[in-house]
Each structure stands twice: as structure tokens, then as C-alpha cells.
Coordinates of N, CA and C in Angstrom, one line a residue:
X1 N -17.1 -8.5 -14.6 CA -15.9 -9.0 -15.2 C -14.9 -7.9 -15.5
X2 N -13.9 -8.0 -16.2 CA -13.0 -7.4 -16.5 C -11.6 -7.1 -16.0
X3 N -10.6 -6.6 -15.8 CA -9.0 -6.6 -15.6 C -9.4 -5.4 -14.7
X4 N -8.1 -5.6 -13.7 CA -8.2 -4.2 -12.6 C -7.3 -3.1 -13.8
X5 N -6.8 -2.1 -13.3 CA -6.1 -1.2 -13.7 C -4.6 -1.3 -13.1
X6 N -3.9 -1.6 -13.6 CA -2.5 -1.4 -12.9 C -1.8 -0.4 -13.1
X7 N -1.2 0.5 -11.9 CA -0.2 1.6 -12.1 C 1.0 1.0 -11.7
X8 N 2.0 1.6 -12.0 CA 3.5 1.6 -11.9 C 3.7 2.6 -11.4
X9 N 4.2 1.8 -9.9 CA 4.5 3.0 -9.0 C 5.9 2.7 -8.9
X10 N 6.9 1.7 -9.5 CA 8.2 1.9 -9.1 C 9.2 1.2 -9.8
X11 N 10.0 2.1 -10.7 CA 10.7 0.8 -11.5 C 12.0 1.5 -11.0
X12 N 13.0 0.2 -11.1 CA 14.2 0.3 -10.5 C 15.1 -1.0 -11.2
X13 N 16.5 -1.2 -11.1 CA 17.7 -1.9 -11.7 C 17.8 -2.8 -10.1
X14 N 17.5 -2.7 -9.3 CA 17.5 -3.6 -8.0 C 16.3 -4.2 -7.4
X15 N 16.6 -5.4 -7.8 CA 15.4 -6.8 -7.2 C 14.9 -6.4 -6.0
X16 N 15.8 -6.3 -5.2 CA 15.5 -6.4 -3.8 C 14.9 -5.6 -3.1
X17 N 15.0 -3.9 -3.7 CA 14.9 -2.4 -3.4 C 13.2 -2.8 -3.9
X18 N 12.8 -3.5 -5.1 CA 11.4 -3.3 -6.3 C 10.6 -4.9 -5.1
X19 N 11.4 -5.6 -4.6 CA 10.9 -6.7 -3.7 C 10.3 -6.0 -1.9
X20 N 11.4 -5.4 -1.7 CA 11.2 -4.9 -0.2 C 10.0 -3.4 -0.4
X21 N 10.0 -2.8 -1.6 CA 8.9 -1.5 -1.3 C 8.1 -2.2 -1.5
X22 N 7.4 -3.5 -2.8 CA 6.3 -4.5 -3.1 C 5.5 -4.9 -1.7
X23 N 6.5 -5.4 -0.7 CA 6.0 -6.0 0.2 C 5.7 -4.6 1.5
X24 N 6.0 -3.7 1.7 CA 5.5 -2.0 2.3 C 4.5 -2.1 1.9
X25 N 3.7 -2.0 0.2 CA 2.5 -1.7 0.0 C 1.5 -3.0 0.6
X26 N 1.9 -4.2 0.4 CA 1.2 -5.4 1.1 C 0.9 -5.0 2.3
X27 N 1.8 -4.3 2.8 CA 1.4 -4.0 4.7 C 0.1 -3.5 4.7
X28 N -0.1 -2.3 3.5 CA -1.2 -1.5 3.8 C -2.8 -2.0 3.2
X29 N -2.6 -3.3 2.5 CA -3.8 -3.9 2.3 C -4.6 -4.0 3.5
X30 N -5.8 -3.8 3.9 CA -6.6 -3.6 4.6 C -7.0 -5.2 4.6
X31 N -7.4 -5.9 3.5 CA -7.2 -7.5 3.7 C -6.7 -8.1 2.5
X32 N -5.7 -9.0 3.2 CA -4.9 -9.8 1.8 C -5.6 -11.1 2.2
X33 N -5.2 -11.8 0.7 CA -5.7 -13.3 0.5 C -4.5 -14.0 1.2
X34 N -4.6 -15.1 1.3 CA -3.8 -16.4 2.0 C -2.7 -16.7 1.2
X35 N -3.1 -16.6 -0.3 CA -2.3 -16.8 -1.1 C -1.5 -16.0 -2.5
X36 N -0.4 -16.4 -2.6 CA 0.4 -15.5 -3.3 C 0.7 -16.2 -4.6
X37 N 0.5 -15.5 -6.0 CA 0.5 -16.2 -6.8 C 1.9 -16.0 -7.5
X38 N 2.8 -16.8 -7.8 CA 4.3 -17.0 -8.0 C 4.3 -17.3 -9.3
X39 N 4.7 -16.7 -10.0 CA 5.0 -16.8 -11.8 C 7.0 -16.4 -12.3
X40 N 7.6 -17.4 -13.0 CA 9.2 -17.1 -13.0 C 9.0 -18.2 -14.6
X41 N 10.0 -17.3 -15.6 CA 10.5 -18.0 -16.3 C 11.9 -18.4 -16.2
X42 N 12.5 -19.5 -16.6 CA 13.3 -20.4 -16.5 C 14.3 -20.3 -17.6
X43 N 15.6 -20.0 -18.1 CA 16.1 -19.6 -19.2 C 17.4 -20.6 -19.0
X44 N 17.5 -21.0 -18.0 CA 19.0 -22.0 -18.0 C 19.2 -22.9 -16.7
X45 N 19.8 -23.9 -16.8 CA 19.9 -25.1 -15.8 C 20.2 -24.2 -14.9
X46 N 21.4 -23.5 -13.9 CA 21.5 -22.8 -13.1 C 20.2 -22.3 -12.1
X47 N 19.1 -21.3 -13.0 CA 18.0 -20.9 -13.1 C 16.9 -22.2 -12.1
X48 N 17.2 -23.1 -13.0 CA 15.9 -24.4 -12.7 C 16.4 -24.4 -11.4
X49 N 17.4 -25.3 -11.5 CA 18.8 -25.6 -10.3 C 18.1 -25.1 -8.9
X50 N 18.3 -23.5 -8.9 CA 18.1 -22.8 -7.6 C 16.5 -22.4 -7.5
X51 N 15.5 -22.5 -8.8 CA 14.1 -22.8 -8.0 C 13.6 -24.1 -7.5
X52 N 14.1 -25.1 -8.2 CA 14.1 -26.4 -7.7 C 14.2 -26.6 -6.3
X53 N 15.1 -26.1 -5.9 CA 15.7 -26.3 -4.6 C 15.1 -25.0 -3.7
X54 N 14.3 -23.9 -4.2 CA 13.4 -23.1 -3.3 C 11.8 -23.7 -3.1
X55 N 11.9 -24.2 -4.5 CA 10.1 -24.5 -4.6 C 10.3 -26.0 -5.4
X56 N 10.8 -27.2 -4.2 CA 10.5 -28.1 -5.2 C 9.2 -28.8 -5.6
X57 N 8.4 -28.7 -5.3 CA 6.6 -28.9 -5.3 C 6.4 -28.0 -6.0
X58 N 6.8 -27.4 -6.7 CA 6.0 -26.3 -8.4 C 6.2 -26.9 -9.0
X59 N 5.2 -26.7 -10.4 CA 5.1 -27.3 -11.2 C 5.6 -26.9 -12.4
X60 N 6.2 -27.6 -12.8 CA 7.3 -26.8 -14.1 C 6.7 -27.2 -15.2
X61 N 6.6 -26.5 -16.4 CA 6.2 -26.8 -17.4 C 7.3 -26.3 -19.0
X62 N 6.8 -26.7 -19.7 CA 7.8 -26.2 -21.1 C 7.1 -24.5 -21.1
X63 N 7.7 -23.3 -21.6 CA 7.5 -22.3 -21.5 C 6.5 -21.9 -23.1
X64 N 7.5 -22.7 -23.9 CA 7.0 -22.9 -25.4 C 6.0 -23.9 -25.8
X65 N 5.1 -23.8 -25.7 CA 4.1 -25.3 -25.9 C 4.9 -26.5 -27.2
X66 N 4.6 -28.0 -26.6 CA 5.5 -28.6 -27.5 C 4.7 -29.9 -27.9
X67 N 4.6 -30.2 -29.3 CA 3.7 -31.2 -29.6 C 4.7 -32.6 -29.5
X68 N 3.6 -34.1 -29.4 CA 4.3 -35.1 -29.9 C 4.8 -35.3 -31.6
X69 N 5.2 -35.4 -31.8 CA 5.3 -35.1 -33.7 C 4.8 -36.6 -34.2
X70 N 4.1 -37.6 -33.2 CA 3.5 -38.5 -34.2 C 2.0 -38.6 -33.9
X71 N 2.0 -37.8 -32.7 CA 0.2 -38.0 -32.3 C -0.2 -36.2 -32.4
X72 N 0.6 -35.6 -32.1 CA 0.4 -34.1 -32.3 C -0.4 -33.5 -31.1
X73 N 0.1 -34.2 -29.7 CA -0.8 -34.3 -28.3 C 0.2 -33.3 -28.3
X74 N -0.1 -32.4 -27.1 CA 0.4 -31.5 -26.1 C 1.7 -32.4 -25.2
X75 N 2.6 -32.2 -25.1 CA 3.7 -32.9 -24.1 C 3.5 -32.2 -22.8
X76 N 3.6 -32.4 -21.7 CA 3.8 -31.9 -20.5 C 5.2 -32.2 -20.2
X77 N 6.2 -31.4 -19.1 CA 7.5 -31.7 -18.7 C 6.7 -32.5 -17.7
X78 N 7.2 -33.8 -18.1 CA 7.5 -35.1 -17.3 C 8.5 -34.8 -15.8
X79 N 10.0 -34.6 -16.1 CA 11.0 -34.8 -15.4 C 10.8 -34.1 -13.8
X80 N 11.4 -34.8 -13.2 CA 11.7 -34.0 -11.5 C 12.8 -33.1 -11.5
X81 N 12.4 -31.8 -11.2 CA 13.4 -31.2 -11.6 C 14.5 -31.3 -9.9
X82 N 13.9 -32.1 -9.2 CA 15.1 -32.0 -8.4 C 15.9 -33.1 -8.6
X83 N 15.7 -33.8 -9.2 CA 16.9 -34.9 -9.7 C 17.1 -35.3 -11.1
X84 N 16.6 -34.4 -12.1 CA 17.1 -34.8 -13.5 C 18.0 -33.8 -14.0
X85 N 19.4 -34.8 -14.7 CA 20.1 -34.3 -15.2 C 20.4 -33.1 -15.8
X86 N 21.3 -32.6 -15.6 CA 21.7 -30.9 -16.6 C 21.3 -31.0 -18.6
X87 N 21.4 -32.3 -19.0 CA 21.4 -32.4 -20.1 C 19.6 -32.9 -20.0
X88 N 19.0 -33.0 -19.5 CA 17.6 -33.3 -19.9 C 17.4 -31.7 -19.0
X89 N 17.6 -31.4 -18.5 CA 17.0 -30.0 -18.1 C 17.4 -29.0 -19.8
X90 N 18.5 -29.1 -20.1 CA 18.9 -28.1 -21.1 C 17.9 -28.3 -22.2
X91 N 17.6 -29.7 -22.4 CA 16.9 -29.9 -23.2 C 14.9 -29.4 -23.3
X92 N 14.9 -29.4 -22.2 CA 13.6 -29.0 -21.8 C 13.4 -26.9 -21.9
X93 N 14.6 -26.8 -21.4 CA 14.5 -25.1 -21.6 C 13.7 -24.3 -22.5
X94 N 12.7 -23.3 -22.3 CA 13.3 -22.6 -21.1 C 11.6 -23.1 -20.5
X95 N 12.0 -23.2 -19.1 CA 10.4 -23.7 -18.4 C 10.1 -22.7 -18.2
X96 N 9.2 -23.1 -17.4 CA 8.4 -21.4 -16.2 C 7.5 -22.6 -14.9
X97 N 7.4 -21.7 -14.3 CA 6.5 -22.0 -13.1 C 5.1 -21.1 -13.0
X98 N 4.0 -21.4 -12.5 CA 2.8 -20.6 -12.4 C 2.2 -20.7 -11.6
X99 N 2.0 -20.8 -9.8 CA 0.9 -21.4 -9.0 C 1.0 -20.6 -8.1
X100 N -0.3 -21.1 -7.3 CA -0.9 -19.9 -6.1 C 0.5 -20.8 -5.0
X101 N 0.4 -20.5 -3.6 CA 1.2 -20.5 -2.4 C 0.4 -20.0 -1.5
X102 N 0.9 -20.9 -0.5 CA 0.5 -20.1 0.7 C 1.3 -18.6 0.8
X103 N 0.7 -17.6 1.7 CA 1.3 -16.0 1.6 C 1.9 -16.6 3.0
X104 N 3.5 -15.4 2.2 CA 4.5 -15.7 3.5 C 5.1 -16.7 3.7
X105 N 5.4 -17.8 2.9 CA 5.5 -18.7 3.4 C 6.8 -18.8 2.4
X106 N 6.9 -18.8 1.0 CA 8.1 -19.1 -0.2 C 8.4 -17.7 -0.8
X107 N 8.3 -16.5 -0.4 CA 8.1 -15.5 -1.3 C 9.7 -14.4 -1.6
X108 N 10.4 -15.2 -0.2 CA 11.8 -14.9 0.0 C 12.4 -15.6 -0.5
X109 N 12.3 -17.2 -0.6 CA 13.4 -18.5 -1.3 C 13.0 -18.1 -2.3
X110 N 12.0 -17.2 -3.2 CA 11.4 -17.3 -4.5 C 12.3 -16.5 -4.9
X111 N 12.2 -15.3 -4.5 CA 12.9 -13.8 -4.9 C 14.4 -14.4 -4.7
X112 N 14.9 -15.0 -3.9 CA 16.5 -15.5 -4.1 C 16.9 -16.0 -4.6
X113 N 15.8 -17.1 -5.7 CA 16.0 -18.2 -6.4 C 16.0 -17.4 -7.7
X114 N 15.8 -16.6 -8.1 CA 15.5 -15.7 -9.2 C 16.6 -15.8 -10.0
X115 N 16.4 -15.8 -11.1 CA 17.6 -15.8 -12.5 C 17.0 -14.7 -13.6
X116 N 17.7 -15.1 -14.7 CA 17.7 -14.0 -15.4 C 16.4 -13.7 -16.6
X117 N 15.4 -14.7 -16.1 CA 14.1 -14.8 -16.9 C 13.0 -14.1 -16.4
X118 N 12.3 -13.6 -17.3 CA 11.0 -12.5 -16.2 C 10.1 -13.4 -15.0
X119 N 9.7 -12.8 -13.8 CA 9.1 -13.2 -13.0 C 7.8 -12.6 -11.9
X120 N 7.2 -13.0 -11.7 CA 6.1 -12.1 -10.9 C 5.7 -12.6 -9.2
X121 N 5.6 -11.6 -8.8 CA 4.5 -12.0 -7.7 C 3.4 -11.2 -7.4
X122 N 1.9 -11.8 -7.3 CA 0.9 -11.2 -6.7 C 0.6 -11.2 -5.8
X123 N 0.2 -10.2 -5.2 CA -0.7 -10.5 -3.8 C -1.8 -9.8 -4.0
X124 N -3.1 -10.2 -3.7 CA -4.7 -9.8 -4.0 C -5.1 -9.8 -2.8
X125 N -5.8 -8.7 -2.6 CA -6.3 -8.2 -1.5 C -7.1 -6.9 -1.9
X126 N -7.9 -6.1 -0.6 CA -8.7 -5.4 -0.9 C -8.2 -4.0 -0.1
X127 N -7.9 -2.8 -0.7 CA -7.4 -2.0 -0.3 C -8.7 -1.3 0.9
X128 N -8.3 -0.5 1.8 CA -9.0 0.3 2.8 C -9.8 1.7 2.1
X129 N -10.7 1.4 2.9 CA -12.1 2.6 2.3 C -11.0 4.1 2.4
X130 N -11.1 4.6 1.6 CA -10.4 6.2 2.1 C -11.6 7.5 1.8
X131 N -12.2 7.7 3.2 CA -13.6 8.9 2.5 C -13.0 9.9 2.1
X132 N -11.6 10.6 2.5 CA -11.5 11.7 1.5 C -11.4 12.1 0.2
X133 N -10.7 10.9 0.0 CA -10.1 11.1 -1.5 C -11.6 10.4 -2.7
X134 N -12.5 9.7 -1.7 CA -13.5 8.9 -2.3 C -13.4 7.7 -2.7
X135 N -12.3 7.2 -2.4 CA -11.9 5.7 -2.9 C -12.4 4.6 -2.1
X136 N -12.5 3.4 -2.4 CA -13.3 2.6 -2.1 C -12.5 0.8 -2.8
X137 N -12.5 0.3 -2.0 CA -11.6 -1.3 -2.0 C -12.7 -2.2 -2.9
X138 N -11.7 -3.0 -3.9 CA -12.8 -3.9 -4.7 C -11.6 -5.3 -4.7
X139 N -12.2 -6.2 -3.8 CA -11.3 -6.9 -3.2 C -11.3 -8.0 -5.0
X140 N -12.2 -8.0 -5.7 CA -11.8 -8.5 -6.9 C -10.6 -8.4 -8.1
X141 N -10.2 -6.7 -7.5 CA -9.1 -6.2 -8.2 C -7.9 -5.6 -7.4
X142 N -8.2 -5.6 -6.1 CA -6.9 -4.8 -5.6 C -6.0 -5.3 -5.2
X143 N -4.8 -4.9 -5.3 CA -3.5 -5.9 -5.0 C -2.1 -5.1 -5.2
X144 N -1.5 -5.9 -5.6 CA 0.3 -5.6 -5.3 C 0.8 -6.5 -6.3
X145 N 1.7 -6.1 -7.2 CA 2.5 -6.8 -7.9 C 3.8 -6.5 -7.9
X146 N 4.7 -7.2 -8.0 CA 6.5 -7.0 -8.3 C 6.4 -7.9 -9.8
X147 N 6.9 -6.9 -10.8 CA 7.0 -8.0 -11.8 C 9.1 -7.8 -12.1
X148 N 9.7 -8.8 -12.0 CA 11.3 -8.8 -12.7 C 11.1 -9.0 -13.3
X149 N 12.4 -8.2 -14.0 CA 13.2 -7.8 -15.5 C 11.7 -7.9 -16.3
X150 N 10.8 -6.7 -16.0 CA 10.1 -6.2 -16.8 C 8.7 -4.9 -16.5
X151 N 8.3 -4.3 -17.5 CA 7.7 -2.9 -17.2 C 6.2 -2.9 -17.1
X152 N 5.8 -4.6 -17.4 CA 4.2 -4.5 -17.9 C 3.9 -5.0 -16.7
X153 N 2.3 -4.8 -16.1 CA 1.6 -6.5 -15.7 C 1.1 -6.9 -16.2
X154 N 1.3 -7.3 -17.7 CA 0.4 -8.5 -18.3 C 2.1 -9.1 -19.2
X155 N 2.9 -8.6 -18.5 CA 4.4 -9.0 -18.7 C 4.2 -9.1 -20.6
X156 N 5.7 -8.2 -20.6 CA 5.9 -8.4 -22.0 C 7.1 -8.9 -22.7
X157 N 8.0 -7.5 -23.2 CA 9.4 -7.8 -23.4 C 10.2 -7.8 -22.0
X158 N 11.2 -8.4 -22.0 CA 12.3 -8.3 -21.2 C 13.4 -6.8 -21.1
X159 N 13.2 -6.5 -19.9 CA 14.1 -5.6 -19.5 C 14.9 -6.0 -18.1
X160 N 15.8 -4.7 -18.0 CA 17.0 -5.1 -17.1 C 16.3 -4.6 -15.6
X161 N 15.2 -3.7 -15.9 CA 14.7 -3.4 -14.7 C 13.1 -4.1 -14.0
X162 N 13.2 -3.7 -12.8 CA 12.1 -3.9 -12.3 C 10.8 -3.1 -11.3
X163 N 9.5 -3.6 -11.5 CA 8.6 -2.8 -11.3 C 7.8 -3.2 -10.6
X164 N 7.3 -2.4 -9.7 CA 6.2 -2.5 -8.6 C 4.5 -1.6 -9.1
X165 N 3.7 -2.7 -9.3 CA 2.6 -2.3 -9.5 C 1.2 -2.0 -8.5
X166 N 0.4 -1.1 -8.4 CA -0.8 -1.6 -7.2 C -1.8 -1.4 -8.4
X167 N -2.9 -2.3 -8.1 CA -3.9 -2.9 -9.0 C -5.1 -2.3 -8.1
X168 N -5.7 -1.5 -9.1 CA -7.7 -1.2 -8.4 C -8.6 -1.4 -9.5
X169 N -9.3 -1.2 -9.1 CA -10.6 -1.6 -10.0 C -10.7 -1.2 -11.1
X170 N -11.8 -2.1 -12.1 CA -11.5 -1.6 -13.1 C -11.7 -0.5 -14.2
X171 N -12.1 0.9 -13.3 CA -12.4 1.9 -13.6 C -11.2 2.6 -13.2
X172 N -10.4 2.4 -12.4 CA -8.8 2.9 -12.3 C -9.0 3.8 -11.2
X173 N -8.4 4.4 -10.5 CA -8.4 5.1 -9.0 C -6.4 5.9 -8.9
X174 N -6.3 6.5 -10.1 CA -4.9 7.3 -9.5 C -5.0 8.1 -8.8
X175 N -5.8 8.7 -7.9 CA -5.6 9.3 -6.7 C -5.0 8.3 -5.5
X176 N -5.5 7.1 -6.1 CA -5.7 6.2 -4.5 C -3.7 5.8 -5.1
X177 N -3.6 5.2 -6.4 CA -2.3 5.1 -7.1 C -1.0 6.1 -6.2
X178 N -1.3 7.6 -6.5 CA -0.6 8.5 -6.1 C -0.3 8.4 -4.8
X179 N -1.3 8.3 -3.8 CA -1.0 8.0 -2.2 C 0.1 6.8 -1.9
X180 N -0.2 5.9 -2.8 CA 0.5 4.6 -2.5 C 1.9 4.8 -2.6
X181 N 2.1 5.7 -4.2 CA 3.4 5.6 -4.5 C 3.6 6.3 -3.7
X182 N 3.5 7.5 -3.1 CA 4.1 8.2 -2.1 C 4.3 7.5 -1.1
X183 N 3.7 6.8 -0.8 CA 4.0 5.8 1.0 C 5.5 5.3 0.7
X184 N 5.9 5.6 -0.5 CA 7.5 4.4 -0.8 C 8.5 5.1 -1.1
X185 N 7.7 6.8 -1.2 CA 8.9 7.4 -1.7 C 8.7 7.9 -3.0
X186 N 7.6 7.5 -3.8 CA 7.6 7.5 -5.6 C 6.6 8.0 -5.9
X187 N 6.5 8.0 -7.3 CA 5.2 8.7 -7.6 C 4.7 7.4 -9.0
X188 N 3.7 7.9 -9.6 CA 3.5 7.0 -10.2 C 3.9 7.0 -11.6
X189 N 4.5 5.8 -12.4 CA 5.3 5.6 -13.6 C 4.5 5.3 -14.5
X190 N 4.4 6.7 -15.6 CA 3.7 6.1 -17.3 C 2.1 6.4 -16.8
X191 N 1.2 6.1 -17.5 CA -0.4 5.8 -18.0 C -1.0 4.4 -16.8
X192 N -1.9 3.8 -16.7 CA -2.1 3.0 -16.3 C -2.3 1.5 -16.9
X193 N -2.3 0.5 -16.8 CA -2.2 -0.4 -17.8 C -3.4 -1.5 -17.2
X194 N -3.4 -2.3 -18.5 CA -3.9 -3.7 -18.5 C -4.1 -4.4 -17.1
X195 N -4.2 -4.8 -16.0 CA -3.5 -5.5 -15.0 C -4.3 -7.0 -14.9
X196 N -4.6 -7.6 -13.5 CA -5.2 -8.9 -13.8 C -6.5 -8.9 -13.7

């Protein structure tokens, strides 16, 4: 058991620069999974609006957990968000989304649909044996993350920028870190962190 290690190989003020090197490192997964796991908070109708209409089959939920105040049950967001009103959307704010996807398939309408609330994508996969450096693929932890408007992978505060993470095992591998970021241009950002 336990969390892979995530380094920060790239933080940057442009989505699409921290989206397009994310998917470079994907290339060099030796094997990726089918599926890509899509995480976006939701901070305003606008926001819903344009994931709605990238991913209308997610499942939206309240971001805040919300009770009934006469049974004290858990509420779920009921509403469709592709046809309920701006004023039952406002009222529901701020949602988020959480679910696997097929890979390749929504990961561009996702990144387009993006607003001003933190968001992630994974990709899990098992990096390639490298005998020189000694490193070795642990398909339980290695992967690729983009997280927007923020610095963590276990996502924390909000920032303006965004970061590209690669995930190894969970004994940590910055030699294998350092190669990667160099494939993009970069080197690696900060200590290594928490990852999934």
C-alpha cells in the first residue's frame, strides 16, 4: 500500500503550455491505463455551463457536503446540469466533478471547458525499465498528472499557476524525475510530495 511520490517537474501561468508538456510525458509511458481520471472544481454557472456541454455524462456533485436539515441525510445534486436553470445552478455552487474516462477520448473538451476552479488530470501507467540509471516501473504508482491553478498533487490552495507532475513509487526515483523533466525542457520543482 501506500501513495506514489510526486515530483514537480513544471509549473507555469499557461494551461495549455502545463496541458501539452503533461501529455509529452504520457507519450513516454511504456504502458498507460485505458482510463484517465478527470477531477474540476466548479465555482460559477459559466464554469458548469461549458463542462456540461464538454462532459455531459459526469457526475456533478455539491463540492461542500450538504445535509437535509430535517433528517440530517447527505443531499446529493439531483439537477441535470444540462438543462437546469442559472438560478438552481447558482444555488448549488460550487460543484466539482470526479470520474475515470476513457483515455483520449474527453481530455481536450475537458482542458477547454476549464474555468477558474482547481482541476486535475491523471494518467496511470507504468514507466519503462531504465538499466542505467537503475530504475524500474511500478505500474501501481507511475503516472502523469496536470493539476490547474495549483502546486500540490493531493491539491491544496488555489494558485494562478499550473503544474505538471510524474508519479513513481513509493520510495521516490528523482533520478528517473530528473530525466523526465528534462525530456520537456525543465528540471524538477521543490522536494517531492504526497502523490496518489
Amino acid at each position: 500500500m501506500g501513495n506514489s511520490k510526486a515530483y514537480a517537474v513544471l509549473r507555469t501561468t499557461d494551461a495549455a503550455t502545463a496541458y501539452t508538456q503533461a501529455k509529452r510525458l504520457v507519450e513516454l509511458l511504456e504502458q498507460t491505463a485505458d482510463e484517465v481520471w478527470l477531477m474540476a472544481e466548479l465555482h460559477t454557472v459559466a464554469d458548469v455551463r461549458r463542462m456540461a456541454k464538454a462532459l455531459p455524462q459526469a457526475p456533478y456533485e455539491y463540492t461542500n457536503a450538504r445535509k437535509d436539515p430535517s433528517t440530517g441525510e447527505y443531499l446529493s445534486f439531483d439537477a441535470d446540469v444540462t438543462t437546469a436553470d442559472d438560478a438552481t445552478l447558482e444555488a448549488a455552487l460550487p460543484l466539482n466533478l470526479s470520474e475515470e474516462f476513457p483515455r483520449g477520448e474527453l481530455e481536450d473538451l475537458f482542458v477547454a471547458a476549464l474555468g477558474v476552479g482547481t482541476a486535475s488530470i491523471d494518467w496511470h501507467g507504468r514507466w519503462p525499465e531504465d538499466d542505467e540509471a537503475d530504475c524500474h516501473g511500478t505500474p501501481r504508482y507511475d503516472g502523469v498528472q496536470v493539476v490547474f491553478h495549483g502546486n500540490h498533487a493531493q491539491w491544496d490552495t488555489w494558485t494562478e499557476h499550473h503544474t505538471v507532475f510524474v508519479h513513481t513509487d513509493k520510495w521516490g526515483d528523482l533520478p528517473r524525475a530528473r530525466k523526465l523533466a528534462a525530456h520537456i525542457g525543465s528540471e524538477v520543482v521543490g522536494e517531492s510530495q504526497l502523490g496518489w
